[in-house]
Amino acid sequence: QTGPEFRVGDDSPRTQDFALQPSPPITGVVLDTDGKPVEMAEVLMATPTEDVEVGEGEYDFSNNQKTLTDAAGRFALPDSGMTFAVVAQADAGFAMADFPADQHDAGTLRLRPWASVRGRFLDGGKPVNEATIFVNLVRLNRLDEPRVFTQEMQIKTDVDGRFEFPRVPPAPLNVSVYLGPWRDEGFRSGPSVPLDLKPGQQVELDLGGAGAIVKGKVTLTGNVPDDLDCTYSLNHLIRREPGITPPPDIAKLGFDIRNGWKEIWLKIEGGHEYISTLWHWFVKLAPDGAYQISGVPAGDYDLAIEIYAKPTGCLVEPLGRTVVPVTVTADDAARGEMRLPEIKVEVVPVSAVGDTPKLAFRLADGKTGSLTDFRGKSTLVLFWASWCGPCRKHLPALKKLHEKLAERGYAVVGLALDDDAAAWRAAVEQLEMPWPQGRLAEPGKSGVSSVPAYWLLDADGKIVAKADTPDELAEAIK
């Protein structure tokens, strides 16, 4: 800054020199199990804004959060000014530790010998080839905490359904079979097993093998749209007893599966991480609702069903849900099969073209509103959520469209399906959307199961078109 009272380089008594003092680096030493320094150990530093992926990938020094130890086992990493975690890995083993933002001495990281996991995956009594098996650390990855993942720890099963991870961190983790509603993987259930591995421990897993094959069918009831079936559903069978002991930062959140499954766990901080400490299965429904869950041991379970329409972007609210208690007896497990009674799931009313919806919402200024408030002019309704990436991606096109519609007398309103009112208000302020903003009073009853989604209403409030993209919307307006 220069000026009459402050000039850089002025030799007068007013001169003040400002120099950015570099923060001292994060330093430490890596030792093996015998206390000897480990040379060429890979050391990675995770922060709330920079992920670390634990695995056996080649060294990548494209960012400054990775380094190798010297002959004395020492390392140095630049200080990010944030909380951080240091991960060290070498042939001799693995170590990880978390530190506060103001600490620069990471001390001694003593490697613990790698554990190993191998096993076999079967579905319906048959080995599954080319199934993807994941290993994930059980760790609370909050926005303000260092982010450590294990994306590189995945493998495909062979023709006999076998898999092997020769180097796995000796820590609480979860081994799971990938399965989702988006495509047909050729099998119907994906087991997930929690493990608390000790240094050097070798584990053999029988995924989907021992236990009963639980079969049944889900039937949709109520006013079911013609294009709605059970394909796009998120369903889980969860054992109602603790698996492994959760790490302290997860345990203190108070989740307890012994009191039954809570759907809110999938939406709140620590919920997913707690679920990863439990035995559970992802259950893939056929379009007609049929299901088959393989390798279920004797015990008490909750079967949670959530039905969605074909998604446009991000799933937000199911059109139908239920939780059914399931008990598998020792006889069922020994017999190898169990059939459940039909499960009926009532679908919430879904507004279609020709309907006149009356959704209620609360505006950003705190006032209440309804779609009936916009009667008398054609209205564009934009459904979104603050955390939805595709919704944000559509914004530039929607802002241009809004300019044209405003000239033609259209009304535009954005309706959010956020559960978190504070996050919604922050997004409204940040994104600067030039149209009224509301948050739905009862998102679960809106009939909108994924966002972004767009409705075009006529002056009487009747839906005359529905769209999933700005291009589709512009065409509908024409």
Coordinates of C-alpha atoms in Angstrom, one line a residue:
Q1 CA 0.0 0.0 0.0
T2 CA 1.3 3.5 -0.8
G3 CA 0.1 6.9 0.2
P4 CA 1.1 10.1 2.0
E5 CA 1.2 8.4 5.4
F6 CA 2.5 5.0 4.5
R7 CA 5.1 4.3 1.8
V8 CA 7.0 1.1 1.3
G9 CA 10.7 1.9 1.3
D10 CA 10.4 5.3 3.1
D11 CA 13.4 5.8 5.3
S12 CA 11.5 8.1 7.7
P13 CA 10.6 7.0 11.2
R14 CA 7.1 6.1 9.9
T15 CA 8.5 3.2 7.9
Q16 CA 7.3 -0.3 9.0
D17 CA 8.6 -3.4 7.4
F18 CA 6.1 -6.3 7.0
A19 CA 7.4 -9.8 6.1
L20 CA 5.4 -12.9 5.8
Q21 CA 7.1 -15.3 8.2
P22 CA 6.9 -18.9 6.9
S23 CA 5.2 -21.3 9.3
P24 CA 7.5 -24.1 10.5
P25 CA 6.9 -27.4 8.7
I26 CA 5.2 -30.5 10.1
T27 CA 8.0 -32.8 11.1
G28 CA 8.3 -36.3 12.5
V29 CA 10.0 -39.7 12.2
V30 CA 8.8 -43.1 11.0
L31 CA 10.1 -46.2 12.8
D32 CA 9.4 -49.9 12.1
T33 CA 8.1 -52.4 14.7
D34 CA 11.7 -52.9 16.1
G35 CA 12.1 -49.1 16.6
K36 CA 14.5 -48.7 13.6
P37 CA 14.2 -45.8 11.2
V38 CA 12.3 -46.5 8.0
E39 CA 13.8 -45.0 4.8
M40 CA 11.7 -44.3 1.8
A41 CA 8.4 -44.7 3.7
E42 CA 5.6 -42.8 2.0
V43 CA 4.2 -40.0 4.2
L44 CA 0.9 -38.3 3.4
M45 CA -0.9 -35.5 5.1
A46 CA -4.7 -35.1 5.0
T47 CA -6.5 -31.9 5.8
P48 CA -10.2 -30.9 5.7
T49 CA -9.7 -29.6 2.2
E50 CA -7.2 -32.1 0.8
D51 CA -8.0 -35.8 0.8
V52 CA -5.5 -38.6 1.3
E53 CA -6.1 -42.0 -0.4
V54 CA -4.5 -44.9 1.4
G55 CA -3.5 -47.7 -0.9
E56 CA -0.7 -49.2 -3.0
G57 CA -0.7 -46.7 -5.9
E58 CA 2.5 -45.4 -7.4
Y59 CA 4.0 -42.4 -5.7
D60 CA 2.4 -39.1 -6.9
F61 CA 4.0 -35.9 -5.8
S62 CA 1.7 -33.6 -7.9
N63 CA 0.6 -32.0 -4.6
N64 CA 2.8 -30.9 -1.7
Q65 CA 1.1 -33.2 0.9
K66 CA 3.3 -36.2 0.1
T67 CA 6.9 -37.0 0.8
L68 CA 9.3 -39.8 1.5
T69 CA 11.4 -40.3 4.7
D70 CA 15.2 -40.0 4.6
A71 CA 17.7 -42.5 5.9
A72 CA 17.0 -41.4 9.5
G73 CA 13.2 -42.0 9.0
R74 CA 12.6 -38.2 9.1
F75 CA 10.0 -36.3 7.1
A76 CA 8.8 -32.7 6.7
L77 CA 5.6 -31.4 5.2
P78 CA 4.4 -27.8 4.8
D79 CA 2.0 -26.6 7.4
S80 CA -1.6 -26.0 6.1
G81 CA -2.8 -24.1 9.1
M82 CA -5.6 -26.6 9.6
T83 CA -6.2 -29.8 11.6
F84 CA -4.4 -32.6 9.9
A85 CA -3.7 -36.3 9.9
V86 CA -0.4 -38.0 8.9
V87 CA -0.4 -41.4 7.2
A88 CA 2.8 -43.4 6.9
Q89 CA 3.0 -46.6 4.8
A90 CA 5.8 -48.8 3.7
D91 CA 6.4 -52.5 3.2
A92 CA 7.0 -52.8 7.0
G93 CA 3.5 -51.5 7.8
F94 CA 1.1 -48.7 8.3
A95 CA 0.6 -45.8 10.8
M96 CA -1.9 -43.0 11.1
A97 CA -2.3 -40.2 13.6
D98 CA -4.5 -37.0 13.9
F99 CA -3.2 -33.6 15.1
P100 CA -4.6 -30.1 16.0
A101 CA -3.9 -27.2 13.7
D102 CA -1.3 -25.6 15.9
Q103 CA 0.9 -28.7 16.3
H104 CA 4.0 -29.0 14.2
D105 CA 5.7 -31.9 15.8
A106 CA 4.1 -35.2 14.6
G107 CA 6.4 -37.1 16.8
T108 CA 7.2 -40.7 16.2
L109 CA 4.9 -42.8 13.9
R110 CA 5.6 -46.5 14.6
L111 CA 4.5 -48.7 11.7
R112 CA 2.3 -51.7 12.5
P113 CA 2.4 -54.7 10.3
W114 CA -0.2 -54.8 7.6
A115 CA -3.2 -57.1 8.0
S116 CA -4.7 -59.1 5.1
V117 CA -8.2 -60.0 4.0
R118 CA -9.3 -62.6 1.5
G119 CA -12.4 -64.5 0.9
R120 CA -15.1 -65.6 -1.5
F121 CA -18.4 -63.9 -2.6
L122 CA -21.5 -66.0 -3.5
D123 CA -25.0 -64.9 -4.4
G124 CA -27.8 -67.5 -4.5
G125 CA -25.3 -70.2 -3.7
K126 CA -23.2 -69.5 -6.8
P127 CA -19.8 -67.7 -7.0
V128 CA -19.9 -64.2 -8.5
N129 CA -17.3 -63.2 -11.1
E130 CA -16.3 -59.5 -11.6
A131 CA -18.0 -58.2 -8.4
T132 CA -16.2 -55.2 -6.9
I133 CA -15.0 -55.6 -3.3
F134 CA -14.1 -52.4 -1.3
V135 CA -12.1 -51.9 1.9
N136 CA -13.0 -48.7 3.7
L137 CA -11.6 -47.3 6.9
V138 CA -14.2 -46.6 9.6
R139 CA -13.5 -43.0 10.1
L140 CA -15.6 -39.8 10.7
N141 CA -14.8 -37.7 7.7
R142 CA -16.5 -34.4 8.6
L143 CA -16.0 -31.2 6.7
D144 CA -13.8 -29.8 9.4
E145 CA -11.8 -33.0 9.9
P146 CA -8.8 -34.4 7.9
R147 CA -10.2 -36.6 5.1
V148 CA -8.6 -40.1 4.8
F149 CA -10.0 -42.6 2.3
T150 CA -9.2 -46.0 0.8
Q151 CA -10.6 -45.6 -2.7
E152 CA -7.6 -47.5 -4.1
M153 CA -8.4 -50.6 -2.0
Q154 CA -10.8 -52.3 -4.4
I155 CA -10.6 -55.5 -6.4
K156 CA -12.7 -57.6 -8.7
T157 CA -13.6 -61.2 -7.8
D158 CA -12.3 -64.0 -10.0
V159 CA -14.4 -66.7 -11.7
D160 CA -14.6 -68.6 -8.4
G161 CA -15.8 -65.5 -6.6
R162 CA -12.5 -65.2 -4.7
F163 CA -10.7 -62.0 -3.8
E164 CA -7.6 -61.0 -1.7
F165 CA -6.2 -57.8 -0.2
P166 CA -2.6 -58.7 0.9
R167 CA -2.0 -55.3 2.5
V168 CA -4.8 -53.8 4.7
P169 CA -4.4 -51.2 7.4
P170 CA -4.6 -52.7 10.9
A171 CA -7.6 -50.6 12.0
P172 CA -11.4 -50.6 12.2
L173 CA -12.6 -51.0 8.6
N174 CA -15.4 -52.4 6.5
V175 CA -15.3 -54.9 3.6
S176 CA -18.2 -54.5 1.3
V177 CA -19.5 -55.7 -2.1
Y178 CA -20.5 -52.8 -4.4
L179 CA -24.1 -52.9 -5.5
G180 CA -26.6 -50.1 -6.3
P181 CA -29.8 -49.5 -8.1
W182 CA -28.3 -47.9 -11.2
R183 CA -27.4 -51.0 -13.2
D184 CA -27.8 -54.7 -13.2
E185 CA -24.7 -56.3 -11.7
G186 CA -26.0 -59.8 -12.1
F187 CA -26.5 -60.4 -8.3
R188 CA -29.2 -59.3 -5.9
S189 CA -27.5 -58.4 -2.6
G190 CA -24.3 -56.8 -1.5
P191 CA -23.0 -57.8 2.0
S192 CA -21.0 -55.4 4.2
V193 CA -18.8 -56.8 7.0
P194 CA -17.1 -54.7 9.8
L195 CA -13.7 -55.8 10.9
D196 CA -11.4 -54.4 13.6
L197 CA -8.1 -55.7 12.3
K198 CA -5.0 -56.2 14.5
P199 CA -1.4 -55.9 13.2
G200 CA -0.5 -58.9 11.1
Q201 CA -4.0 -60.4 11.3
Q202 CA -5.2 -62.6 8.4
V203 CA -8.9 -62.8 7.9
E204 CA -10.9 -65.2 5.6
L205 CA -14.4 -64.0 4.7
D206 CA -17.4 -66.0 3.4
L207 CA -19.6 -63.3 1.9
G208 CA -23.1 -64.4 0.9
G209 CA -22.3 -68.1 1.6
A210 CA -23.1 -69.3 5.1
G211 CA -26.6 -68.6 6.4
A212 CA -30.0 -68.4 4.8
I213 CA -31.0 -67.0 1.5
V214 CA -33.9 -64.6 2.4
K215 CA -36.4 -64.2 -0.4
G216 CA -39.6 -62.1 -0.8
K217 CA -41.4 -59.5 -2.8
V218 CA -42.3 -55.8 -2.3
T219 CA -45.6 -54.6 -3.7
L220 CA -46.3 -50.9 -4.3
T221 CA -49.8 -49.7 -3.3
G222 CA -51.8 -46.5 -3.5
N223 CA -51.9 -44.2 -6.6
V224 CA -48.8 -45.7 -8.3
P225 CA -47.7 -43.8 -11.4
D226 CA -47.5 -45.9 -14.6
D227 CA -43.7 -45.3 -14.9
L228 CA -42.9 -46.2 -11.3
D229 CA -41.5 -49.6 -10.4
C230 CA -39.0 -50.9 -7.8
T231 CA -35.8 -50.5 -9.9
Y232 CA -34.6 -47.3 -8.3
S233 CA -34.8 -48.2 -4.6
L234 CA -32.3 -47.9 -1.7
N235 CA -32.8 -50.9 0.5
H236 CA -30.8 -52.3 3.4
L237 CA -31.0 -55.3 5.7
I238 CA -29.3 -54.4 9.0
R239 CA -28.5 -56.7 11.8
R240 CA -29.9 -55.4 15.1
E241 CA -26.8 -55.9 17.2
P242 CA -23.5 -54.1 17.4
G243 CA -20.7 -55.1 15.0
I244 CA -17.3 -53.7 15.8
T245 CA -16.8 -51.0 18.5
P246 CA -17.0 -47.6 16.8
P247 CA -14.1 -45.2 17.1
P248 CA -14.6 -42.7 20.0
D249 CA -15.6 -39.8 17.7
I250 CA -18.4 -41.9 16.2
A251 CA -19.4 -43.7 19.5
K252 CA -20.0 -40.4 21.3
L253 CA -22.7 -39.5 18.7
G254 CA -25.0 -42.0 20.5
F255 CA -26.2 -44.3 17.6
D256 CA -27.5 -47.7 18.8
I257 CA -28.9 -50.3 16.4
R258 CA -30.3 -52.3 19.3
N259 CA -33.1 -49.6 19.4
G260 CA -33.9 -50.3 15.7
W261 CA -33.0 -48.8 12.4
K262 CA -33.4 -45.0 12.0
E263 CA -33.7 -43.7 8.4
I264 CA -32.3 -40.3 9.5
W265 CA -28.9 -42.0 10.0
L266 CA -28.4 -41.8 6.2
K267 CA -28.7 -38.0 6.3
I268 CA -26.9 -36.9 9.5
E269 CA -23.3 -36.5 10.4
G270 CA -21.7 -39.8 11.4
G271 CA -24.7 -41.9 10.4
H272 CA -23.0 -43.6 7.4
E273 CA -19.9 -44.2 9.4
Y274 CA -21.8 -45.8 12.3
I275 CA -23.6 -48.1 9.8
S276 CA -20.2 -49.2 8.5
T277 CA -19.6 -50.7 11.9
L278 CA -22.6 -53.0 11.5
W279 CA -23.4 -56.1 9.6
H280 CA -25.6 -55.1 6.7
W281 CA -26.6 -55.9 3.1
F282 CA -27.6 -53.6 0.2
V283 CA -30.7 -55.3 -1.3
K284 CA -31.4 -54.8 -5.0
L285 CA -35.1 -55.1 -5.9
A286 CA -36.2 -56.4 -9.3
P287 CA -38.6 -54.1 -11.2
D288 CA -41.5 -56.2 -9.9
G289 CA -40.2 -56.0 -6.3
A290 CA -38.7 -59.4 -6.0
Y291 CA -35.6 -59.7 -3.8
Q292 CA -33.0 -62.3 -2.6
I293 CA -30.5 -61.7 0.2
S294 CA -27.8 -64.3 0.4
G295 CA -25.7 -65.4 3.4
V296 CA -27.8 -64.1 6.3
P297 CA -26.9 -65.7 9.6
A298 CA -29.4 -66.4 12.4
G299 CA -30.4 -63.2 14.2
D300 CA -32.7 -60.2 14.3
Y301 CA -32.7 -57.7 11.5
D302 CA -34.5 -54.6 10.1
L303 CA -35.3 -54.6 6.4
A304 CA -35.5 -50.9 5.3
I305 CA -37.2 -50.2 1.9
E306 CA -37.1 -46.8 0.1
I307 CA -38.7 -46.5 -3.4
Y308 CA -37.7 -43.7 -5.8
A309 CA -38.7 -42.6 -9.3
K310 CA -36.1 -42.7 -12.0
P311 CA -33.6 -40.1 -10.8
T312 CA -33.0 -36.8 -12.7
G313 CA -29.9 -36.0 -10.7
C314 CA -29.7 -36.4 -6.9
L315 CA -32.1 -38.5 -4.8
V316 CA -33.8 -36.5 -2.1
E317 CA -37.1 -38.1 -0.9
P318 CA -38.5 -41.6 -1.4
L319 CA -42.0 -41.9 -2.8
G320 CA -42.6 -44.8 -0.5
R321 CA -40.8 -46.3 2.5
T322 CA -41.2 -48.9 5.2
V323 CA -39.1 -50.8 7.8
V324 CA -39.9 -54.5 8.4
P325 CA -38.5 -56.5 11.3
V326 CA -37.0 -59.8 10.2
T327 CA -35.9 -62.8 12.4
V328 CA -33.8 -65.5 10.9
T329 CA -33.8 -68.6 13.1
A330 CA -31.0 -71.2 13.5
D331 CA -33.2 -73.6 11.6
D332 CA -33.6 -71.1 8.8
A333 CA -29.9 -70.6 8.6
A334 CA -29.2 -74.4 8.7
R335 CA -31.9 -75.0 6.0
G336 CA -30.3 -72.3 3.8
E337 CA -33.5 -70.5 2.8
M338 CA -36.3 -68.3 4.3
R339 CA -39.2 -66.7 2.6
L340 CA -40.8 -63.5 4.0
P341 CA -44.5 -62.5 3.6
E342 CA -45.3 -59.9 1.0
I343 CA -44.2 -56.3 1.9
K344 CA -46.6 -53.6 0.9
V345 CA -45.2 -50.0 0.4
E346 CA -47.7 -47.2 0.0
V347 CA -46.6 -44.6 -2.5
V348 CA -47.2 -40.9 -1.8
P349 CA -49.3 -39.0 -4.4
V350 CA -47.2 -37.9 -7.3
S351 CA -48.3 -34.7 -9.1
A352 CA -48.7 -35.4 -12.9
V353 CA -49.3 -33.1 -15.9
G354 CA -52.9 -32.0 -15.5
D355 CA -52.9 -31.9 -11.7
T356 CA -53.1 -28.6 -9.7
P357 CA -50.6 -28.9 -6.8
K358 CA -50.9 -26.8 -3.6
L359 CA -47.5 -27.3 -2.1
A360 CA -46.8 -25.2 1.0
F361 CA -43.4 -23.7 1.8
R362 CA -41.6 -21.2 3.9
L363 CA -39.9 -18.3 2.2
A364 CA -36.3 -17.1 2.9
D365 CA -37.7 -14.1 4.7
G366 CA -39.6 -16.4 7.1
K367 CA -43.1 -15.9 5.7
T368 CA -45.2 -18.9 4.6
G369 CA -46.3 -19.4 1.0
S370 CA -48.0 -21.8 -1.3
L371 CA -48.2 -22.5 -5.0
T372 CA -51.7 -21.1 -4.9
D373 CA -50.1 -17.6 -4.3
F374 CA -48.9 -17.6 -8.0
R375 CA -52.4 -18.1 -9.5
G376 CA -53.1 -15.6 -12.3
K377 CA -49.8 -16.0 -14.2
S378 CA -47.8 -18.8 -15.8
T379 CA -45.3 -20.0 -13.2
L380 CA -42.0 -21.9 -13.4
V381 CA -41.3 -24.0 -10.3
L382 CA -37.6 -25.0 -9.7
F383 CA -37.0 -27.9 -7.3
W384 CA -33.5 -28.1 -5.9
A385 CA -31.3 -28.8 -2.8
S386 CA -28.4 -26.8 -1.4
W387 CA -26.0 -29.8 -1.6
C388 CA -27.1 -30.9 -5.1
G389 CA -24.2 -30.6 -7.7
P390 CA -26.4 -30.9 -10.8
C391 CA -28.7 -28.2 -9.4
R392 CA -25.9 -25.7 -9.2
K393 CA -24.6 -26.7 -12.6
H394 CA -28.0 -25.7 -14.1
L395 CA -28.0 -22.3 -12.5
P396 CA -26.4 -20.2 -15.3
A397 CA -28.9 -21.5 -17.9
L398 CA -31.8 -21.0 -15.5
K399 CA -30.7 -17.4 -14.8
K400 CA -30.7 -16.6 -18.6
L401 CA -34.1 -18.3 -18.9
H402 CA -35.4 -16.3 -16.0
E403 CA -34.5 -13.0 -17.8
K404 CA -36.5 -14.0 -20.8
L405 CA -39.5 -15.3 -18.8
A406 CA -39.6 -12.1 -16.6
E407 CA -40.0 -10.1 -19.8
R408 CA -43.0 -12.2 -20.8
G409 CA -44.8 -12.0 -17.4
Y410 CA -43.9 -15.4 -16.0
A411 CA -43.4 -16.0 -12.3
V412 CA -40.5 -18.1 -11.1
V413 CA -40.1 -19.7 -7.7
G414 CA -37.4 -22.0 -6.3
L415 CA -38.5 -24.7 -3.9
A416 CA -35.8 -26.5 -1.9
L417 CA -36.1 -30.0 -0.4
D418 CA -33.4 -29.4 2.2
D419 CA -33.7 -30.9 5.7
D420 CA -31.1 -28.4 7.0
A421 CA -32.7 -24.9 7.0
A422 CA -29.4 -23.2 7.9
A423 CA -27.6 -24.9 4.9
W424 CA -30.5 -23.8 2.6
R425 CA -30.3 -20.2 3.8
A426 CA -26.6 -20.1 3.3
A427 CA -26.9 -21.5 -0.2
V428 CA -29.7 -19.0 -1.1
E429 CA -27.4 -16.1 0.0
Q430 CA -24.3 -17.5 -1.8
L431 CA -25.9 -18.4 -5.1
E432 CA -27.7 -15.1 -5.7
M433 CA -30.7 -16.6 -7.5
P434 CA -33.0 -13.7 -8.7
W435 CA -36.3 -15.3 -7.9
P436 CA -38.3 -16.0 -4.7
Q437 CA -36.9 -18.9 -2.6
G438 CA -38.9 -21.3 -0.4
R439 CA -38.2 -24.5 1.5
L440 CA -40.9 -27.2 1.3
A441 CA -42.8 -27.7 4.5
E442 CA -43.1 -31.4 3.9
P443 CA -40.6 -32.6 1.3
G444 CA -41.6 -36.2 1.7
K445 CA -45.1 -35.5 0.6
S446 CA -44.2 -33.4 -2.5
G447 CA -44.0 -36.4 -4.9
V448 CA -40.5 -35.1 -6.0
S449 CA -37.9 -37.8 -5.3
S450 CA -34.9 -36.3 -7.1
V451 CA -33.6 -32.9 -8.0
P452 CA -33.2 -30.9 -10.1
A453 CA -36.8 -31.0 -11.4
Y454 CA -38.9 -28.4 -13.1
W455 CA -42.7 -27.8 -13.4
L456 CA -44.4 -25.4 -15.6
L457 CA -47.8 -24.2 -14.3
D458 CA -50.5 -22.3 -16.2
A459 CA -52.4 -19.3 -14.8
D460 CA -54.8 -21.7 -13.0
G461 CA -52.0 -23.5 -11.3
K462 CA -52.2 -26.6 -13.4
I463 CA -49.1 -28.5 -14.4
V464 CA -48.8 -28.2 -18.2
A465 CA -45.2 -29.6 -18.5
K466 CA -42.5 -31.3 -16.4
A467 CA -38.8 -31.2 -17.3
D468 CA -35.4 -32.4 -15.9
T469 CA -33.0 -30.0 -17.7
P470 CA -33.0 -26.4 -18.8
D471 CA -33.1 -27.5 -22.4
E472 CA -36.2 -29.6 -21.9
L473 CA -37.7 -26.7 -20.0
A474 CA -37.0 -24.2 -22.7
E475 CA -38.6 -26.5 -25.3
A476 CA -41.6 -27.0 -23.1
I477 CA -42.1 -23.2 -22.8
K478 CA -42.0 -22.9 -26.6

